PDB file of N, CA and C in Angstrom:
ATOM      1  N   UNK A 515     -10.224  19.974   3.439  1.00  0.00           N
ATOM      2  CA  UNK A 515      -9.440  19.711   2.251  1.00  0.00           C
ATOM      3  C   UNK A 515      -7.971  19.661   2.654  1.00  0.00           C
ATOM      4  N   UNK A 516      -7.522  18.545   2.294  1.00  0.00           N
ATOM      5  CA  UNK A 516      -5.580  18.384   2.432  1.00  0.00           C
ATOM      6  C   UNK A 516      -4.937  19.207   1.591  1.00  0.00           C
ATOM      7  N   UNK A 517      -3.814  19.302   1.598  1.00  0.00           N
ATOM      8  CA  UNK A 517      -2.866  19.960   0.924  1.00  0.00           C
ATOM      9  C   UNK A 517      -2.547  19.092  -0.375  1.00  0.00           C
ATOM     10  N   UNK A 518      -2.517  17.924  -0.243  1.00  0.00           N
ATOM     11  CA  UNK A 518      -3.064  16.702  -1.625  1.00  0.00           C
ATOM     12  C   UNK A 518      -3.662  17.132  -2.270  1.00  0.00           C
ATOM     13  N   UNK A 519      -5.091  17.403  -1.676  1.00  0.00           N
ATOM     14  CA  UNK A 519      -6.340  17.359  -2.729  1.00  0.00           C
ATOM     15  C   UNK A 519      -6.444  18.305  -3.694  1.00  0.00           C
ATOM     16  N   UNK A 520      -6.040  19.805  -2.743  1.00  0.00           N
ATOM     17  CA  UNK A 520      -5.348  20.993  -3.290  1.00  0.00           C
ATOM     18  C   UNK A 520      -4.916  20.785  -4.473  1.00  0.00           C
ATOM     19  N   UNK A 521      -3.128  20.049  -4.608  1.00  0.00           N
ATOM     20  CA  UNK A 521      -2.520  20.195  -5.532  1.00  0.00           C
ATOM     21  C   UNK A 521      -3.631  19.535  -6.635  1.00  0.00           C
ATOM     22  N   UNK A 522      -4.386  18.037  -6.296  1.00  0.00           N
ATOM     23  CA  UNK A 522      -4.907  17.852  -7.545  1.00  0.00           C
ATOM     24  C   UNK A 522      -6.150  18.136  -8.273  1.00  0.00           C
ATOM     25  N   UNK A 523      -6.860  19.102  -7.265  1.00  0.00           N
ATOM     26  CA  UNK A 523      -7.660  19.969  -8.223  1.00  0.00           C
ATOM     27  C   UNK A 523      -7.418  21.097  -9.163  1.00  0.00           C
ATOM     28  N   UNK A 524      -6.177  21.329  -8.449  1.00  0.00           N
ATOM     29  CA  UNK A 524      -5.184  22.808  -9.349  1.00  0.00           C
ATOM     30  C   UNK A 524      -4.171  21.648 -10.596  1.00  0.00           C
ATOM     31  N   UNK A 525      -4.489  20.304 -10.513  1.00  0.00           N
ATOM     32  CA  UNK A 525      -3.417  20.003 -11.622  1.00  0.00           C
ATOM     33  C   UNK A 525      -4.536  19.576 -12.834  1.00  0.00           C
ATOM     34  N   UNK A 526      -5.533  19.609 -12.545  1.00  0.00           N
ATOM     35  CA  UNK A 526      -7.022  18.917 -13.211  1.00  0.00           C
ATOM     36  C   UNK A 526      -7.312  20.305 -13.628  1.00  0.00           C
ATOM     37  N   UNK A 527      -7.379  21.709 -13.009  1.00  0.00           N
ATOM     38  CA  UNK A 527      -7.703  22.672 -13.683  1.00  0.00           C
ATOM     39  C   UNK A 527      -6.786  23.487 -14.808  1.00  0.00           C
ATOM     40  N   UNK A 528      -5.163  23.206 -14.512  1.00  0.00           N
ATOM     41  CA  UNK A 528      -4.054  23.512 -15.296  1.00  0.00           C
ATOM     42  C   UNK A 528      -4.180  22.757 -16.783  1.00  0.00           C
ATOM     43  N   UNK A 529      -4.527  21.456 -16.199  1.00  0.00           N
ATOM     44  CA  UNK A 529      -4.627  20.240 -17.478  1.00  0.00           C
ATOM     45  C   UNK A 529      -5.398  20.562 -18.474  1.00  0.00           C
ATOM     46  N   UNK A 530      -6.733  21.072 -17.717  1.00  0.00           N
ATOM     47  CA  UNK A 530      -7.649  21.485 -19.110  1.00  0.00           C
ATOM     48  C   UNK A 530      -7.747  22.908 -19.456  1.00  0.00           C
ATOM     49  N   UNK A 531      -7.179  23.678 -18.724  1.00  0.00           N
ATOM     50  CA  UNK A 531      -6.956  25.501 -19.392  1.00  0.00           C
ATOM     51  C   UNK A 531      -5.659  25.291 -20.448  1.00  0.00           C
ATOM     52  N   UNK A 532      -4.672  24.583 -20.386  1.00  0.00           N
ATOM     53  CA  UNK A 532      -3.733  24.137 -21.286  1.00  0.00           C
ATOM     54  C   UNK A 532      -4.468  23.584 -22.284  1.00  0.00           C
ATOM     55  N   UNK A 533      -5.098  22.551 -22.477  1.00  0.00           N
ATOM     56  CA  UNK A 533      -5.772  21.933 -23.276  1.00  0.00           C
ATOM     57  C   UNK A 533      -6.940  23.053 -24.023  1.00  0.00           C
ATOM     58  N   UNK A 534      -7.605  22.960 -23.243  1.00  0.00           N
ATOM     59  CA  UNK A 534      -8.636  24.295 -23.985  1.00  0.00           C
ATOM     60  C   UNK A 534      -8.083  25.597 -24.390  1.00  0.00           C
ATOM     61  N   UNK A 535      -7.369  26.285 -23.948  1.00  0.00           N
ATOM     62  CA  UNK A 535      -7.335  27.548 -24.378  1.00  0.00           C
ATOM     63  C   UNK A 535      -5.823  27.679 -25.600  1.00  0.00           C
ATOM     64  N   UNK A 536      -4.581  26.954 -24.853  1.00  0.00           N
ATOM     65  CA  UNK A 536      -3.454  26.933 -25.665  1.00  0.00           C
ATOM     66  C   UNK A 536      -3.621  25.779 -26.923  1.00  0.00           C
ATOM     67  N   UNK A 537      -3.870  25.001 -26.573  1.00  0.00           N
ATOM     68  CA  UNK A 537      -4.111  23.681 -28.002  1.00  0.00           C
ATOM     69  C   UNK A 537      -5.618  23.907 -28.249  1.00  0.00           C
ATOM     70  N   UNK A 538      -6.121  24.660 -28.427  1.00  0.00           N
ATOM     71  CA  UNK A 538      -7.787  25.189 -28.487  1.00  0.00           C
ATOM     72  C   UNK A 538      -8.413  23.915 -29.116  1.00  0.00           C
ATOM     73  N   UNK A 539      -8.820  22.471 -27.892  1.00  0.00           N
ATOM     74  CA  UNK A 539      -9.554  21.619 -27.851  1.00  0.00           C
ATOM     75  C   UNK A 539     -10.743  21.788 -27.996  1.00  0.00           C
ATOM     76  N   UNK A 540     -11.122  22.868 -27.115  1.00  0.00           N
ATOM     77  CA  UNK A 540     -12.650  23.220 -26.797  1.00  0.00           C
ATOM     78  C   UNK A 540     -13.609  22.208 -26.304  1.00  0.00           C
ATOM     79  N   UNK A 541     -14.499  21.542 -27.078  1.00  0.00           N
ATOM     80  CA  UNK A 541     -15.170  20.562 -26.233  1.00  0.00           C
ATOM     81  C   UNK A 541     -14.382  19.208 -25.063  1.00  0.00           C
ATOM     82  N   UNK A 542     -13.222  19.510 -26.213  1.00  0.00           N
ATOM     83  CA  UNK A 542     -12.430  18.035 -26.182  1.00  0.00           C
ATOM     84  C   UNK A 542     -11.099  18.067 -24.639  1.00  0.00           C
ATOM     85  N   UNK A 543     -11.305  19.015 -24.483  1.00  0.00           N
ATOM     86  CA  UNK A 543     -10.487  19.518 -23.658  1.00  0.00           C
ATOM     87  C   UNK A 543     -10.574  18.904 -22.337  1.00  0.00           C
ATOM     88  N   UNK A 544     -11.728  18.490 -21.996  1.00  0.00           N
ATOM     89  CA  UNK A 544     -11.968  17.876 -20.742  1.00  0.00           C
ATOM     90  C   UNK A 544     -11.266  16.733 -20.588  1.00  0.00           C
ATOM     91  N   UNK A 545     -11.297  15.430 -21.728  1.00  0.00           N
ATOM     92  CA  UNK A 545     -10.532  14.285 -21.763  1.00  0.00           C
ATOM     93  C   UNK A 545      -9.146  13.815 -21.468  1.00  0.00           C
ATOM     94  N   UNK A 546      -8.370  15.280 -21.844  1.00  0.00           N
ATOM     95  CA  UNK A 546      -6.654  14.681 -20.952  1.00  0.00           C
ATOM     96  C   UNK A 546      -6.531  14.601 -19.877  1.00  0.00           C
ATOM     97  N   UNK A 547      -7.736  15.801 -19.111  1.00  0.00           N
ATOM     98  CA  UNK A 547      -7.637  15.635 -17.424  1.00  0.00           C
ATOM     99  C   UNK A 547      -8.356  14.524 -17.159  1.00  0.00           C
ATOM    100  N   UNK A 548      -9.439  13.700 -17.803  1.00  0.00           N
ATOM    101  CA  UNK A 548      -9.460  12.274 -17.126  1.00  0.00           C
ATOM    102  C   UNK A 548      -8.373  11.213 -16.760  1.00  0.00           C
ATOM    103  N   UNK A 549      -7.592  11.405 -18.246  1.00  0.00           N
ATOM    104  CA  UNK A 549      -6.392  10.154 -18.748  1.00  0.00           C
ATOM    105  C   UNK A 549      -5.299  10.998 -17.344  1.00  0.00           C
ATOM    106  N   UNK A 550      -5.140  11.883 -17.205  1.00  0.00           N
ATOM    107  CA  UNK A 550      -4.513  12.779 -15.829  1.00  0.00           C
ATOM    108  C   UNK A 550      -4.842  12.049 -14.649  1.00  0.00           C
ATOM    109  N   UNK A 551      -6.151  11.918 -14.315  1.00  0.00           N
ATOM    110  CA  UNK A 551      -7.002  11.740 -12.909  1.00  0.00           C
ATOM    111  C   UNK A 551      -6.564  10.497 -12.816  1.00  0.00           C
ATOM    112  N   UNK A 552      -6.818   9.499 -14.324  1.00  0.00           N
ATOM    113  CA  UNK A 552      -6.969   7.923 -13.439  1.00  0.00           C
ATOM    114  C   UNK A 552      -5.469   7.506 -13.586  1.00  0.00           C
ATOM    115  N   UNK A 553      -4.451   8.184 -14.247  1.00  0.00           N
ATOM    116  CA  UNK A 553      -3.064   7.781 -14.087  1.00  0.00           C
ATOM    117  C   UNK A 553      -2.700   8.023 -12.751  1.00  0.00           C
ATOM    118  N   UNK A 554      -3.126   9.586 -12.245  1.00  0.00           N
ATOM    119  CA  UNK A 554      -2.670   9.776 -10.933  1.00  0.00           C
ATOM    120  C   UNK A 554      -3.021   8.444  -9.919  1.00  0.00           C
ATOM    121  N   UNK A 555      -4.349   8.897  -9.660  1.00  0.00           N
ATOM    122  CA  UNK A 555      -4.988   7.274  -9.080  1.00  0.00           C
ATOM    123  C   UNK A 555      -5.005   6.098  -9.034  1.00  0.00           C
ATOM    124  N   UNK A 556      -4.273   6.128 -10.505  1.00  0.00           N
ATOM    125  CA  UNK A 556      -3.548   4.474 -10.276  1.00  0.00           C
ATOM    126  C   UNK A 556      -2.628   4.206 -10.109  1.00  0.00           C
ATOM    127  N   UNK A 557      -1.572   5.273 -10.237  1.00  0.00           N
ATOM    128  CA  UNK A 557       0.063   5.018  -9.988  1.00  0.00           C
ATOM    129  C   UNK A 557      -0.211   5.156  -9.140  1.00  0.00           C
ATOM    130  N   UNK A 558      -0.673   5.967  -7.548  1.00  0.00           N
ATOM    131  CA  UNK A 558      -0.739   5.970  -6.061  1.00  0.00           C
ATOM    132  C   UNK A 558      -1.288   4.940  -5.276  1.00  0.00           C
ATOM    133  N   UNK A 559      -1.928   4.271  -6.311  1.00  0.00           N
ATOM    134  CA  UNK A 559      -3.000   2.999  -5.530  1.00  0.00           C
ATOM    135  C   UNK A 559      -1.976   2.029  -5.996  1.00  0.00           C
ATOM    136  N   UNK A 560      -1.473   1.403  -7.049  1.00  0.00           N
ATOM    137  CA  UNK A 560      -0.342   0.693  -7.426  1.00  0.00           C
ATOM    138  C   UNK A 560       1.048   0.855  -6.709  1.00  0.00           C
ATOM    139  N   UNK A 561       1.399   2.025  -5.671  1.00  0.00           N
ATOM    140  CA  UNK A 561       2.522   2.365  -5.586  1.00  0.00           C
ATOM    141  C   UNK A 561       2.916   1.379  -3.987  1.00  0.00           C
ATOM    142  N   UNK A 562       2.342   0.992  -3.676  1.00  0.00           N
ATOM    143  CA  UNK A 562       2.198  -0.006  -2.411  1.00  0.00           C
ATOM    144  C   UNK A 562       2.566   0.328  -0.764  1.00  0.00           C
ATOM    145  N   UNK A 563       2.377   2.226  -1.200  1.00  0.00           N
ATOM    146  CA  UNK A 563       3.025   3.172   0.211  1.00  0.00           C
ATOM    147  C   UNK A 563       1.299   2.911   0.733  1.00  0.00           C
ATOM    148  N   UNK A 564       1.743   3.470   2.151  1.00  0.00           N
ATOM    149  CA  UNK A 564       0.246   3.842   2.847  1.00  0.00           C
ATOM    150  C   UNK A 564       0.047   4.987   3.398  1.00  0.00           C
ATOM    151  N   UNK A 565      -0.913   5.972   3.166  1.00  0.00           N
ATOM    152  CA  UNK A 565      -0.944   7.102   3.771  1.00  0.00           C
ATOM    153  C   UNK A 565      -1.836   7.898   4.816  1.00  0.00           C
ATOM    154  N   UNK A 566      -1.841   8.730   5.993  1.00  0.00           N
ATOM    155  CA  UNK A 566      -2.353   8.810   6.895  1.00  0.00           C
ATOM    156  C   UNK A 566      -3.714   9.697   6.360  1.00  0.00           C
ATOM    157  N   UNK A 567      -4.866   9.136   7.269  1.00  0.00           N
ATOM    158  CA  UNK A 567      -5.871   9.711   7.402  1.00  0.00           C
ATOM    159  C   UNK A 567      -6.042  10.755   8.348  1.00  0.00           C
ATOM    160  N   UNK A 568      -7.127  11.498   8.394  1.00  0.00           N
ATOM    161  CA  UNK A 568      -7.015  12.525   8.989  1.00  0.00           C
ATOM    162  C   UNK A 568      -7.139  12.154  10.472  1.00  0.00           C
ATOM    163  N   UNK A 569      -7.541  11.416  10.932  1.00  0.00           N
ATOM    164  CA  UNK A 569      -6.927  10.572  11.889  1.00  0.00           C
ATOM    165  C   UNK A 569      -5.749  10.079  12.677  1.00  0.00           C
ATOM    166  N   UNK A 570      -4.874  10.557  11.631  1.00  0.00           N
ATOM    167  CA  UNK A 570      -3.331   9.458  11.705  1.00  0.00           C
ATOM    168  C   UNK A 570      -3.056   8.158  11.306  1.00  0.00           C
ATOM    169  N   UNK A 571      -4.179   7.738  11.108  1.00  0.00           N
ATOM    170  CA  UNK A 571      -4.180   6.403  11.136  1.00  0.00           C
ATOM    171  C   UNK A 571      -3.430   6.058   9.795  1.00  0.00           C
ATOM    172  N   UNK A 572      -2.778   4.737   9.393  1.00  0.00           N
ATOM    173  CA  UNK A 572      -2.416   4.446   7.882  1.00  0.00           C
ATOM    174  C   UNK A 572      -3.613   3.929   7.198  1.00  0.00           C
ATOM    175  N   UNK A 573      -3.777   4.157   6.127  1.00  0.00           N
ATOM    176  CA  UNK A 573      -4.747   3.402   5.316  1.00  0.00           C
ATOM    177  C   UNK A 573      -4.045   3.269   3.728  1.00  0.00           C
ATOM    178  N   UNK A 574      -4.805   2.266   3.006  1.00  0.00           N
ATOM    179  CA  UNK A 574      -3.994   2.018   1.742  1.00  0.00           C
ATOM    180  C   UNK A 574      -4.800   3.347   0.503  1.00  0.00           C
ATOM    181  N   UNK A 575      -4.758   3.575  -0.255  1.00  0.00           N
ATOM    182  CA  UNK A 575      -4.811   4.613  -1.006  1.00  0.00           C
ATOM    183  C   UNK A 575      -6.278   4.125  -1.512  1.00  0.00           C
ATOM    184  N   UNK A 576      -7.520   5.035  -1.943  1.00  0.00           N
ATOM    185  CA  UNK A 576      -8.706   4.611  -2.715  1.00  0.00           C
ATOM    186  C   UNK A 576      -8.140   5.248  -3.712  1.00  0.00           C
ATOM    187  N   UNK A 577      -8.624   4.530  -4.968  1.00  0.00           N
ATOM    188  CA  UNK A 577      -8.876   5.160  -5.980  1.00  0.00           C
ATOM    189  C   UNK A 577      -9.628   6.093  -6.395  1.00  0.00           C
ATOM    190  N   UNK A 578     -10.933   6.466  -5.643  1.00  0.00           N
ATOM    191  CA  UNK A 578     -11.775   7.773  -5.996  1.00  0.00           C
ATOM    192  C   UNK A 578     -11.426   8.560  -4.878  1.00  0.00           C
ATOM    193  N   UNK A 579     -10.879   8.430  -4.141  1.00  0.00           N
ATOM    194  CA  UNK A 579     -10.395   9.723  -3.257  1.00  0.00           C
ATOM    195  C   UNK A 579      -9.339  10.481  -4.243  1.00  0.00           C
ATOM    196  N   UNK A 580      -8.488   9.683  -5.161  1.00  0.00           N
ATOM    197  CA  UNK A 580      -7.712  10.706  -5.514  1.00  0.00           C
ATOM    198  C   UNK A 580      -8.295  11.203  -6.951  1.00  0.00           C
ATOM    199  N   UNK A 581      -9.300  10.466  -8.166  1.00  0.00           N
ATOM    200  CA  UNK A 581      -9.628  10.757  -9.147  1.00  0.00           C
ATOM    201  C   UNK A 581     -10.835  11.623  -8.990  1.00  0.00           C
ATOM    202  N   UNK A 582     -11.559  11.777  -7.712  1.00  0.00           N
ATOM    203  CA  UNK A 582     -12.556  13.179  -8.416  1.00  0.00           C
ATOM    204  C   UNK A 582     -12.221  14.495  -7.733  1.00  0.00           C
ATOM    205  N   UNK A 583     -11.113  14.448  -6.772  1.00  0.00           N
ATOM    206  CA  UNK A 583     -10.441  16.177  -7.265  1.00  0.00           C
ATOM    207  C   UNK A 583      -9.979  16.978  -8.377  1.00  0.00           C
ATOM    208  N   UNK A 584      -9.017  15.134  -8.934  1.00  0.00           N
ATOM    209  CA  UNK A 584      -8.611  16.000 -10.143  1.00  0.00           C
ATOM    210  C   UNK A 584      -9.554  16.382 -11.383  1.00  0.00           C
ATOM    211  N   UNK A 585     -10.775  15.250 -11.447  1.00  0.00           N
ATOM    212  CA  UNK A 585     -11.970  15.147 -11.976  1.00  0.00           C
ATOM    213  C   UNK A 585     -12.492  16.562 -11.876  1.00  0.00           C
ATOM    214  N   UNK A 586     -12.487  16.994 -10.634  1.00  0.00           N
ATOM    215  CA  UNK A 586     -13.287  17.864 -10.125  1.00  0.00           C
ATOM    216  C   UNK A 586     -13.054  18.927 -10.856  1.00  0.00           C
ATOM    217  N   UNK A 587     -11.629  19.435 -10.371  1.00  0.00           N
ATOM    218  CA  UNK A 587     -10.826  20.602 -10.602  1.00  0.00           C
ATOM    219  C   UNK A 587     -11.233  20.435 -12.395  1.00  0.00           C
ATOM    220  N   UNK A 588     -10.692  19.908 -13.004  1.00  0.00           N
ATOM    221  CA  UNK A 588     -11.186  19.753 -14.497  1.00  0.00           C
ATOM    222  C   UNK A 588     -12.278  20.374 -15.197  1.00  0.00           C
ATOM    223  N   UNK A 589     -13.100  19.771 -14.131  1.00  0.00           N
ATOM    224  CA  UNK A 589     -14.586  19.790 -14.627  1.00  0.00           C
ATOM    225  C   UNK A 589     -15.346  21.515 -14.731  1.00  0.00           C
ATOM    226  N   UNK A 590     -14.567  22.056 -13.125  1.00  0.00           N
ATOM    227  CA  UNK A 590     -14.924  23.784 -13.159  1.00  0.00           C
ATOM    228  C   UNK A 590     -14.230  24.235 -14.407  1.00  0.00           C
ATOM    229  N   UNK A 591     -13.096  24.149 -14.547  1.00  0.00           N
ATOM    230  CA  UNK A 591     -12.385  24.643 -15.653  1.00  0.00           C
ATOM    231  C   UNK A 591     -12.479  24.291 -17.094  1.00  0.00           C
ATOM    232  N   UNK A 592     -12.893  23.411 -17.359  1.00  0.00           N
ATOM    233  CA  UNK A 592     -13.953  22.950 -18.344  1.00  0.00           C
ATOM    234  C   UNK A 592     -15.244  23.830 -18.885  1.00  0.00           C
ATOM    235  N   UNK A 593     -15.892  24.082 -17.499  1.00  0.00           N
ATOM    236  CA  UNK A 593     -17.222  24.756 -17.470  1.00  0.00           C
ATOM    237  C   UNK A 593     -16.543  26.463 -17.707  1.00  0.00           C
ATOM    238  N   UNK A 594     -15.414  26.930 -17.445  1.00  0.00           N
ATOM    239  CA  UNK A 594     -15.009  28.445 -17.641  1.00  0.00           C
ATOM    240  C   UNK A 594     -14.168  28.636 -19.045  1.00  0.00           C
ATOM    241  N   UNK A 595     -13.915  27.498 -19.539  1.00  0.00           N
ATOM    242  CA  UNK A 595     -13.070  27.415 -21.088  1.00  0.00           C
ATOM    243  C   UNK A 595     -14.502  27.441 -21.545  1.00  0.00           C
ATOM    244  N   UNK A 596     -15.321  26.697 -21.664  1.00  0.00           N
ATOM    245  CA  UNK A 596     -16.945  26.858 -22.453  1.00  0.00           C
ATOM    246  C   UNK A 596     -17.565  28.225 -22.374  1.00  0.00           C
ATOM    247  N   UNK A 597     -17.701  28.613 -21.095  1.00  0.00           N
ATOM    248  CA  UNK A 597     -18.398  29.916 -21.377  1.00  0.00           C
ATOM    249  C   UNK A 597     -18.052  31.047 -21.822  1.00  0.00           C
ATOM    250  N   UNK A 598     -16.080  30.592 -21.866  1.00  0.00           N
ATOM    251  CA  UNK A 598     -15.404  31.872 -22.127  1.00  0.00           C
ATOM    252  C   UNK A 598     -15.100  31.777 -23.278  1.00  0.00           C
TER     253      UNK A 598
END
């Protein structure tokens, strides 16, 4: 795991504990961290930089490399706003 991926599973889990617990969404809570995930992912894939693989190598940005961390991160925190 990068130091990237890091930040955007912790910004996917912030997104929806804000959402769920302070604006008490509850079910609904999951949905801003999508509109979160694919903005991130598309402003970085739109942004026309290139960034190194773990390799070194340059490569141009995927779009699901960066939307299911934040997806991800969401999704646990999602599952701990529900049970809690």
């Amino acid at each position: 795991m990068t130091k990237s991926n890091l930040w955007q599973i912790i910004i996917g889990m912030v997104v929806t504990a804000i959402c769920g617990v302070i604006l008490n969404m509850g079910v609904f809570s999951f949905f801003p961290a999508l509109i979160v995930a694919i903005a991130w992912a598309g402003i970085k894939q739109t942004s026309g930089k290139e960034y190194k693989d773990k390799n070194g190598n340059y490569v141009e940005p995927k779009f699901w490399k960066d939307f299911v961390p934040v997806t991800a991160g969401a999704l646990v925190m999602w599952a701990i706003v529900m049970i809690g």
